[in-house]
Tab-separated table of C-alpha atoms and ligand atoms in Angstrom:
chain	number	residue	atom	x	y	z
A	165	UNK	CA	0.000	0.000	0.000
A	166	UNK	CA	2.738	2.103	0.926
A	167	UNK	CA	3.997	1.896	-2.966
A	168	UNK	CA	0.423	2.733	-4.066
A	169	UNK	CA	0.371	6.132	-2.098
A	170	UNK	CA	3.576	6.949	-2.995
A	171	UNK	CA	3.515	6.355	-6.694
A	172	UNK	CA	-0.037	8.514	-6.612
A	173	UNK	CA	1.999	11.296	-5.033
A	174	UNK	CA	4.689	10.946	-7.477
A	175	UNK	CA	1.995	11.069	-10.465
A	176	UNK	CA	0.038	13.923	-8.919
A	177	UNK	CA	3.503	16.232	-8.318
A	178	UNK	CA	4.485	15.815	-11.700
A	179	UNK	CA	0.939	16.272	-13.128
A	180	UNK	CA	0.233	19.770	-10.774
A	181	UNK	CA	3.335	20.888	-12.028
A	182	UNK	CA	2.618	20.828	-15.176
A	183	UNK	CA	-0.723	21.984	-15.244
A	184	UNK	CA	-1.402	24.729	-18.080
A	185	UNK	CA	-4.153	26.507	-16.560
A	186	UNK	CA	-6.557	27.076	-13.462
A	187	UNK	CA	-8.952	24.510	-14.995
A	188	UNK	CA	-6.468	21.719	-14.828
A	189	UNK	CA	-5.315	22.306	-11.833
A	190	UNK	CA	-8.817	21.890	-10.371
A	191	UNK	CA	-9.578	18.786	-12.609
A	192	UNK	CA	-6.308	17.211	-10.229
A	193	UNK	CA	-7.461	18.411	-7.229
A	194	UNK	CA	-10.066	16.671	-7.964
A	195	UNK	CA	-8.391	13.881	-9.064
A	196	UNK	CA	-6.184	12.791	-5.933
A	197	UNK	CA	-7.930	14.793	-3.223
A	198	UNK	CA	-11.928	15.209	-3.903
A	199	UNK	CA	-14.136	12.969	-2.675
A	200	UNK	CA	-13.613	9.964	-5.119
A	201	UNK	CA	-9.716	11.116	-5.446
A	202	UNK	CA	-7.247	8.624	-5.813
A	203	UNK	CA	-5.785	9.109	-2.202
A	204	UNK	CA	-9.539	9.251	-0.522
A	205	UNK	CA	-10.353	5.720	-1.728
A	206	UNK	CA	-6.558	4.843	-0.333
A	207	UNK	CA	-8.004	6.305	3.067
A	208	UNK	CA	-11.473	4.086	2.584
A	209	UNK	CA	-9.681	1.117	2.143
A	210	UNK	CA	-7.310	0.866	5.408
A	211	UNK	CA	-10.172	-1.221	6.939
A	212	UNK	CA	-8.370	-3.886	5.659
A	213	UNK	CA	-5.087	-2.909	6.491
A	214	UNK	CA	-4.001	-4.604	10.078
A	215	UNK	CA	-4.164	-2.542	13.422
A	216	UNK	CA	-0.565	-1.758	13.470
A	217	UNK	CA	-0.352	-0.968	10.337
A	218	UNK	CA	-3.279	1.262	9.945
A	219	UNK	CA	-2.146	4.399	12.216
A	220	UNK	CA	1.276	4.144	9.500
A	221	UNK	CA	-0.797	4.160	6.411
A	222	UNK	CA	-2.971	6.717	7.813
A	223	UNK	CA	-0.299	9.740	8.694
A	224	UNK	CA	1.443	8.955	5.654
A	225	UNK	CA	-1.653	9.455	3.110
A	226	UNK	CA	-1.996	12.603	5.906
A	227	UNK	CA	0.974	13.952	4.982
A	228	UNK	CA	0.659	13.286	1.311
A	229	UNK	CA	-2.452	14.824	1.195
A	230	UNK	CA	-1.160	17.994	2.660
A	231	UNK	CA	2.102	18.021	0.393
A	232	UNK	CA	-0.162	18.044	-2.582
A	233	UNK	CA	-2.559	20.798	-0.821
A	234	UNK	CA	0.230	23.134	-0.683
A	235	UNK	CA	1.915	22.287	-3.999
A	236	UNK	CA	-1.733	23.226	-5.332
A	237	UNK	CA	-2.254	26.417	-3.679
A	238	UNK	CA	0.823	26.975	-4.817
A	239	UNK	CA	0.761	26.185	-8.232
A	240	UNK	CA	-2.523	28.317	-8.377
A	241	UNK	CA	-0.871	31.429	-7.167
A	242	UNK	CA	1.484	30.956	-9.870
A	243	UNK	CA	-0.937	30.040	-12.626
A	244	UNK	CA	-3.050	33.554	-11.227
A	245	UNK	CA	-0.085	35.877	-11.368
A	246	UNK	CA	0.677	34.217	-15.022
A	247	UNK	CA	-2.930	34.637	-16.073
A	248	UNK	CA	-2.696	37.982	-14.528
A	249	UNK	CA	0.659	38.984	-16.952
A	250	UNK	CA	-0.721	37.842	-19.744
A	251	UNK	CA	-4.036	39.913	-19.256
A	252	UNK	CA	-1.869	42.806	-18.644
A	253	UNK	CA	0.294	42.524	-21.724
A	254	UNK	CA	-2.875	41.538	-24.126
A	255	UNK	CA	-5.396	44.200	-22.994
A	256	UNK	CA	-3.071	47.284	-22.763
A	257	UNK	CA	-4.724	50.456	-24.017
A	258	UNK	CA	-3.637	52.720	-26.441
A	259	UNK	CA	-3.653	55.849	-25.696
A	260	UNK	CA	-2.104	56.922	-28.645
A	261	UNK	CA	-5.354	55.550	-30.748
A	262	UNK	CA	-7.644	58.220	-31.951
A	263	UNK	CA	-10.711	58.008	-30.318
A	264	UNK	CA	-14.494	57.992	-31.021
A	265	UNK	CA	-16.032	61.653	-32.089
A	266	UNK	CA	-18.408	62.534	-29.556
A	267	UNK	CA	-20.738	64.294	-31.379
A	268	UNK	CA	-21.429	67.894	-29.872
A	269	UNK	CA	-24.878	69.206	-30.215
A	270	UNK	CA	-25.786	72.934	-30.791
A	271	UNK	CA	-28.516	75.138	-28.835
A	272	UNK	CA	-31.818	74.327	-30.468
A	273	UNK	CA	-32.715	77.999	-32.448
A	274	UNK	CA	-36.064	77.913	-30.091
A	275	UNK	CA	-33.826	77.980	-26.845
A	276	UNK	CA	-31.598	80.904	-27.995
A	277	UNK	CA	-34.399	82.990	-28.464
A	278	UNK	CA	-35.814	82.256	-25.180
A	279	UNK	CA	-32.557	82.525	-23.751
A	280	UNK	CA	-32.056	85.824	-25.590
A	281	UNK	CA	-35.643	87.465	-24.585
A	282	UNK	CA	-35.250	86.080	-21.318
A	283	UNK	CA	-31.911	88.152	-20.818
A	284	UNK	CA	-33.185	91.307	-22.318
A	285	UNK	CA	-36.119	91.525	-20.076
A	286	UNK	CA	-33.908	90.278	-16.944
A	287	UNK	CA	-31.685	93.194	-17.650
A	288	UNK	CA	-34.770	95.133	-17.419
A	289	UNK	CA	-35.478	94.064	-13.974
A	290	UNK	CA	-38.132	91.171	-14.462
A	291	UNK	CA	-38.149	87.653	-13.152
A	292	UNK	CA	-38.622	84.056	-15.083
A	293	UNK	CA	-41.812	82.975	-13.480
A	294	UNK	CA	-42.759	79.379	-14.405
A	295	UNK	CA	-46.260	77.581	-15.064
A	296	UNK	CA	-48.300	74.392	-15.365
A	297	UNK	CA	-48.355	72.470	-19.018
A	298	UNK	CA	-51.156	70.978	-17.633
A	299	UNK	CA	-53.235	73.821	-17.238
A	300	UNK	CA	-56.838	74.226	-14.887
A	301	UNK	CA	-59.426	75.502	-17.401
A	302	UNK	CA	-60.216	78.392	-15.220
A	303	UNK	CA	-56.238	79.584	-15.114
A	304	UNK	CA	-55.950	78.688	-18.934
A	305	UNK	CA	-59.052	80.956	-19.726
A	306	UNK	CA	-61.355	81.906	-17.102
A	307	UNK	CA	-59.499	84.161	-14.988
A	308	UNK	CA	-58.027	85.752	-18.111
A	309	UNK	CA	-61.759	86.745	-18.628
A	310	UNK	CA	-62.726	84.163	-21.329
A	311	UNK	CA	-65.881	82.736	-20.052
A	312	UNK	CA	-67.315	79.533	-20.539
A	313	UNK	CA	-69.217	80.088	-23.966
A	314	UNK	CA	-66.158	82.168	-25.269
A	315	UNK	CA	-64.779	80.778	-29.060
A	316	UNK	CA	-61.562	80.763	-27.663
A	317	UNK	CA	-62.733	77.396	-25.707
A	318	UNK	CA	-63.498	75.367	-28.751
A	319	UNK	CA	-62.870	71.934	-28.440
A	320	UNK	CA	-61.068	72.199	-31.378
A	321	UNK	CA	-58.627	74.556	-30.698
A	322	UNK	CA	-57.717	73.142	-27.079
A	323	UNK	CA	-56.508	69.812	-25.723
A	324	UNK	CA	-58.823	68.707	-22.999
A	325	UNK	CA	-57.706	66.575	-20.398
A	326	UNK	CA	-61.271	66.695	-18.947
A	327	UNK	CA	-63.716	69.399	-19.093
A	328	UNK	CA	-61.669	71.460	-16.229
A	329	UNK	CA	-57.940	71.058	-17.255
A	330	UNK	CA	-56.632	71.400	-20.533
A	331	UNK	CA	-53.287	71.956	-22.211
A	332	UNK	CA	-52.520	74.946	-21.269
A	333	UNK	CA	-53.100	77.136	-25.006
A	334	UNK	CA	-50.960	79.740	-24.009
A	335	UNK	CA	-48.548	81.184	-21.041
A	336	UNK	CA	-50.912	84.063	-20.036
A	337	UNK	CA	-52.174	81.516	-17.310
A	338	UNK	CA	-48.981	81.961	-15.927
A	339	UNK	CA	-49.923	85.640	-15.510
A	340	UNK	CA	-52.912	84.977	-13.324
A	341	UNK	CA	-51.230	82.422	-11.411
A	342	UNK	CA	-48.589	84.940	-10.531
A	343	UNK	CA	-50.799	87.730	-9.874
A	344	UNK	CA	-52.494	85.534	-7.209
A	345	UNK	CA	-49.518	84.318	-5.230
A	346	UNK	CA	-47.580	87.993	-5.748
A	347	UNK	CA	-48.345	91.584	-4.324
A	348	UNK	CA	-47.745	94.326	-6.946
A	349	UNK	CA	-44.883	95.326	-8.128
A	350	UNK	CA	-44.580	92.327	-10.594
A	351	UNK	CA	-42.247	92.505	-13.217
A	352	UNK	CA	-42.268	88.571	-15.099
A	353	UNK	CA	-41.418	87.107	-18.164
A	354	UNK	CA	-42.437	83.556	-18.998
A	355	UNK	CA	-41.320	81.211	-21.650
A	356	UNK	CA	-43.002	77.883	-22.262
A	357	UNK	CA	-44.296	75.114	-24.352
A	358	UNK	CA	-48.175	75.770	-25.311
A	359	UNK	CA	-50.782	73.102	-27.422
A	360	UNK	CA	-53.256	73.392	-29.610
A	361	UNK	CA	-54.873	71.356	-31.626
A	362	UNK	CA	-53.786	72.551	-35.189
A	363	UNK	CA	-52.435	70.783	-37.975
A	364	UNK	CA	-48.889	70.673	-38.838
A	365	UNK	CA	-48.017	72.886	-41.823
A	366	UNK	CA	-45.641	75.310	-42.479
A	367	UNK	CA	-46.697	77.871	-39.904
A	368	UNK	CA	-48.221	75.985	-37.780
A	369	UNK	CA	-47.423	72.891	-34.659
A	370	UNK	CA	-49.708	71.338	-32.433
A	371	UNK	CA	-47.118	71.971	-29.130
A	372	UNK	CA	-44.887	75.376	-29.853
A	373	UNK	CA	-43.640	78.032	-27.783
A	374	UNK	CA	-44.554	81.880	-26.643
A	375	UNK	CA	-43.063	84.282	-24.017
A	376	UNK	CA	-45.577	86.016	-22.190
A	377	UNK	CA	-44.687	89.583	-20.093
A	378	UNK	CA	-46.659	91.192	-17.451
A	379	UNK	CA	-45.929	93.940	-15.611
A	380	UNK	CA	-48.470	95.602	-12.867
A	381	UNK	CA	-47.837	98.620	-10.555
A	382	UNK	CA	-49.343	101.839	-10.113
A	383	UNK	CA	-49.529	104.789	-12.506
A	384	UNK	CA	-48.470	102.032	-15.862
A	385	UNK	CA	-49.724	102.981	-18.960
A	386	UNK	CA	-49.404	102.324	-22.943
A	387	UNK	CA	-46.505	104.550	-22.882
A	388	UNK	CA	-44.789	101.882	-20.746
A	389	UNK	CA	-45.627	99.265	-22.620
A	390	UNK	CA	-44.790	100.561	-25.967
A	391	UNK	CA	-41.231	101.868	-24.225
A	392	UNK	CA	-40.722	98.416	-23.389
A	393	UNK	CA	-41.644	96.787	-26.548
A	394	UNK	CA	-39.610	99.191	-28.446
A	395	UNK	CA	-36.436	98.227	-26.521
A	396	UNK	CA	-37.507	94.779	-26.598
A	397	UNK	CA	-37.390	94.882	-30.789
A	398	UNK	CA	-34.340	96.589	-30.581
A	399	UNK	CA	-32.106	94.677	-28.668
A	400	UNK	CA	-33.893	91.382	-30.259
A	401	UNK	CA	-33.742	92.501	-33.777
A	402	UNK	CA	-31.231	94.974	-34.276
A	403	UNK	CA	-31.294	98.792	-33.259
A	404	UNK	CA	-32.927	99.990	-36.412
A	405	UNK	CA	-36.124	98.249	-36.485
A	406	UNK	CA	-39.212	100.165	-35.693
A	407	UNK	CA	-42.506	99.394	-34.235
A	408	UNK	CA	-45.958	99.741	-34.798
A	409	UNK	CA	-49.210	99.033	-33.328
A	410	UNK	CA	-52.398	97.999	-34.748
A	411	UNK	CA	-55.488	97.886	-32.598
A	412	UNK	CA	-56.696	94.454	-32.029
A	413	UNK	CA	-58.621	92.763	-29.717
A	414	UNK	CA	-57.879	89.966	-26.683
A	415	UNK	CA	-60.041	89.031	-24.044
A	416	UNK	CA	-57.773	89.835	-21.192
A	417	UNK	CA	-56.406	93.290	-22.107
A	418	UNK	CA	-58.218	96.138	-23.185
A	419	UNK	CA	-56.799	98.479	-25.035
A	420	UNK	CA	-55.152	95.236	-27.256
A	421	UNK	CA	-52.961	95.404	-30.267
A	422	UNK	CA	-50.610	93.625	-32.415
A	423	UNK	CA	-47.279	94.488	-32.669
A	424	UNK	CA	-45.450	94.963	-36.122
A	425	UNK	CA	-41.661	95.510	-36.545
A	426	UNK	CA	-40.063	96.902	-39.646
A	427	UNK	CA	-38.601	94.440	-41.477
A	428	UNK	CA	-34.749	93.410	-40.128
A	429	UNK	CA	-33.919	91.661	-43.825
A	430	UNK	CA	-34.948	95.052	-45.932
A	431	UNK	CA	-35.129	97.992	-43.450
A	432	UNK	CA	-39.238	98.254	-44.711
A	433	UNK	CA	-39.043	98.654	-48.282
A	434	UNK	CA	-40.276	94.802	-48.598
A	435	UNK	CA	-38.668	91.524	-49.428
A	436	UNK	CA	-39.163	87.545	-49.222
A	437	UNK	CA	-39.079	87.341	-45.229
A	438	UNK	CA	-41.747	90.633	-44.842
A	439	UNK	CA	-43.574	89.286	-47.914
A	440	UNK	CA	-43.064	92.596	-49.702
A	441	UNK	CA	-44.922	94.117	-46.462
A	442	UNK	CA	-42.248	95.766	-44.849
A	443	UNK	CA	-43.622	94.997	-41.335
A	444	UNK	CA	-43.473	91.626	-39.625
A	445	UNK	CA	-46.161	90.396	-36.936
A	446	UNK	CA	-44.313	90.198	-33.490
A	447	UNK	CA	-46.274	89.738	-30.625
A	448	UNK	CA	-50.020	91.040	-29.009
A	449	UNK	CA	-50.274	92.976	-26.053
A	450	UNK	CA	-52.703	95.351	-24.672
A	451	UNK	CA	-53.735	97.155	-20.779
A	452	UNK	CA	-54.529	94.214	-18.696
A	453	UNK	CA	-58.381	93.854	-18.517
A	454	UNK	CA	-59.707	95.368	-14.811
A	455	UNK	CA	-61.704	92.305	-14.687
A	456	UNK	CA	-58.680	89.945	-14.844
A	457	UNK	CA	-57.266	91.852	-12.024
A	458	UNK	CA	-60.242	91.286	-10.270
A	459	UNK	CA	-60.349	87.934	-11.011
A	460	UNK	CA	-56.712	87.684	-9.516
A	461	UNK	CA	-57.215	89.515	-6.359
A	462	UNK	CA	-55.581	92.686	-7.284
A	463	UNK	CA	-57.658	96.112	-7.239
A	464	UNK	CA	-58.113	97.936	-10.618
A	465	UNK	CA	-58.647	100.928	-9.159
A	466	UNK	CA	-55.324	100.874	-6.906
A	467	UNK	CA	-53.082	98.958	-9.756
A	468	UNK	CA	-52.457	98.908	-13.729
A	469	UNK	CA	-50.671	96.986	-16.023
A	470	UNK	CA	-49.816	95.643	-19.296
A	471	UNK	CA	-49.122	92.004	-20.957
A	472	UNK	CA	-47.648	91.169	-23.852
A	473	UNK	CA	-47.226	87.717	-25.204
A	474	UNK	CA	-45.128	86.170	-28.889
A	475	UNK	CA	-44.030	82.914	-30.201
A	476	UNK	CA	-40.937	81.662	-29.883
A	477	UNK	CA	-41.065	80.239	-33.134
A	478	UNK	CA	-42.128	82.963	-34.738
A	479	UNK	CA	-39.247	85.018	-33.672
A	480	UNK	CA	-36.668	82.336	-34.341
A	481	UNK	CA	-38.308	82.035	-37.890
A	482	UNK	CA	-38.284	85.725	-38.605
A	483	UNK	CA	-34.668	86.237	-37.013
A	484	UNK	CA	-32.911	83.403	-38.469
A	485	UNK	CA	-35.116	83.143	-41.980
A	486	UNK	CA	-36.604	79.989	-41.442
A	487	UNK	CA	-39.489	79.280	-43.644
A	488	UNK	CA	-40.937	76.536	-42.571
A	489	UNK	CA	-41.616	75.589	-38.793
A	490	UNK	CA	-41.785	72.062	-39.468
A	491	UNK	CA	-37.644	72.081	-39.436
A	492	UNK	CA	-37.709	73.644	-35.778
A	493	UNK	CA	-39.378	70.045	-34.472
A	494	UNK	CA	-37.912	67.383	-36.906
A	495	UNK	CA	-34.555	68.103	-35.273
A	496	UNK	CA	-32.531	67.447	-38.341
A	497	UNK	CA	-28.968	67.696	-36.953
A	498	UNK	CA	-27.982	69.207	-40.529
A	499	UNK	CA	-30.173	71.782	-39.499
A	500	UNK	CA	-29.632	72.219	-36.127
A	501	UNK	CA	-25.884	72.594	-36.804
A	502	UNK	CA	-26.576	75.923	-38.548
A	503	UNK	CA	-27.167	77.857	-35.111
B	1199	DAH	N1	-52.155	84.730	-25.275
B	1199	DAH	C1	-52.172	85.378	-26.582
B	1199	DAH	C2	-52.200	84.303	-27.665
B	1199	DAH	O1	-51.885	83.171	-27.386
B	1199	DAH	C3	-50.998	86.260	-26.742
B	1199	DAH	C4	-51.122	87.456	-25.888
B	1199	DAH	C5	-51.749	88.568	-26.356
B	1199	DAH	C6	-50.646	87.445	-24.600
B	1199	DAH	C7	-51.891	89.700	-25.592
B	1199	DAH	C8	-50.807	88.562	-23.790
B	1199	DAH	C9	-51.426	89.675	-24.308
B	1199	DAH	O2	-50.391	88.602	-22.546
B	1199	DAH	O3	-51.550	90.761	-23.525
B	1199	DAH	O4	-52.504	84.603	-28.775
């Protein structure tokens, strides 16, 4: 017996030694030590081995068995650290390899313009106030003095969510929202998304974009408003461009009007982006009704105040002679790239 142990330890040395890989070595461990191993059915059959005998047997496939143990473990360190080399020298990175172009977008034309209307008004001491997409009917048009039977609720120019909220179909809810939480003076500008349910052509979008102003204080007339709008075209549109007003008519302000500015592309003496008109539409704006005041909690006879609202689109059209509004949502990067 004592040639049959040490012939299997001979065997295994030679075979752990030259094991190629982690996967081998197991397979031997298995071999000699696991529970069918070589050496373990040694160990099961010293029951026939006599009583003297048996204690000799037993330490020596003892000490066999640890021999091999440690010649394992340490054949496996050696097998890691070689594994561990040859990972290094196989997976080294190149730095000097050129890597993949992360492609850099550019500011959507839409964003710039809020961006840029939202700094010119800032400068003029007004705050970005912030709405609800998601708009309560009565914010969206009651408060802004749009009753119930008004056109303006149609069905078919509004989103419904249910018959009290809607998406919102402009910012002016904003207005009312503000004037409620805020005591005069308010000075706010707010740009957001707006719906309505139009078809998509060339001037028009189901979701677009509009700035809204309000200002309320005492003593504020047209005069202010018009100052303000005429700064607002200049520093938007260049310092040359005139304004003009033409009487129109909203439901929350009264006087309303529509706001014209010469054209930027021709001076006025018309061209392809005026449509030989020599004025393009801006924005509309008016006195903010009393009754929306009311509405709001703030006293017409104390306070006054004036609104304006334009959209985005409109403006980055105009500005950047876009001619069809459909490019502003397909988000063609070849497009895009261009501002
Ligand atoms: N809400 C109007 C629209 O969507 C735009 C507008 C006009 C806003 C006059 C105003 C305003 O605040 O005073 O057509």
């Amino acid at each position: 017996m004592k040639e049959q142990i040490k012939q299997i330890e001979e065997n295994a040395l030679q075979e752990i030694k030259s094991a190629k890989d982690l996967k081998e070595l197991n397979d031997q461990r298995v071999k000699y030590l696991g529970k069918k191993g070589e050496l373990t059915v040694v160990l099961r059959g010293m029951g026939s081995l006599s009583p003297e005998e048996r204690p000799v047997i037993g330490s020596l496939v003892n000490q066999v068995r640890d021999e091999l143990e440690k010649e394992i473990q340490g054949k496996e360190a050696e097998l890691k650290r070689e594994e561990l080399n040859h990972k290094l020298q196989t997976e080294t990175i190149d730095v000097t390899e050129p890597s993949k172009k992360i492609e850099i977008g550019s500011v959507h034309p839409v964003t710039s313009i809020n961006k840029e209307i939202e700094d010119i008004f800032i400068g003029l001491g007004y705050e970005v106030a912030d709405g609800p997409e998601v708009e309560l009917a009565i914010y969206n048009f009651d408060k802004l003095n749009t009753p119930e039977d008004h056109p303006a609720r149609d069905s078919q120019d509004t989103f419904y969510i249910t018959d009290d909220i809607v998406l919102r179909s402009q910012t002016s809810p904003v207005q009312a929202r503000v004037m409620e939480s805020k005591k005069p003076p308010i000075r706010i500008i707010c740009p957001g998304a707006v719906y309505r349910s139009d078809s998509v052509d060339s001037t028009h979008s189901p979701v677009f974009h509009q700035i809204e102003g309000l200002v309320i204080d005492k003593n504020i007339t047209m005069a202010d408003l018009k100052g303000t709008l005429e700064v607002f075209a200049k520093k938007c549109l260049g310092e040359n461009t005139k304004i003009r007003f033409r009487p129109h008519h909203f439901p929350f302000t009264e006087p309303s009007a529509e706001v014209d500015v010469s054209c930027f592309v021709c001076g006025g003496k018309g061209c392809k982006t005026c449509k030989g008109e020599g004025w393009i539409e801006l924005l509309g704006c008016g006195m903010v009704h009393p009754n929306v005041l009311r509405n709001c909690g703030i006293d017409p006879e104390e306070y006054s105040g004036f609104a304006f609202g334009c959209g985005a689109e409109r403006i980055a059209m105009a500005k950047y002679g876009i001619d069809d509004m459909r490019l502003l949502f397909e988000n063609d990067v070849r497009f895009l790239k261009q501002f």
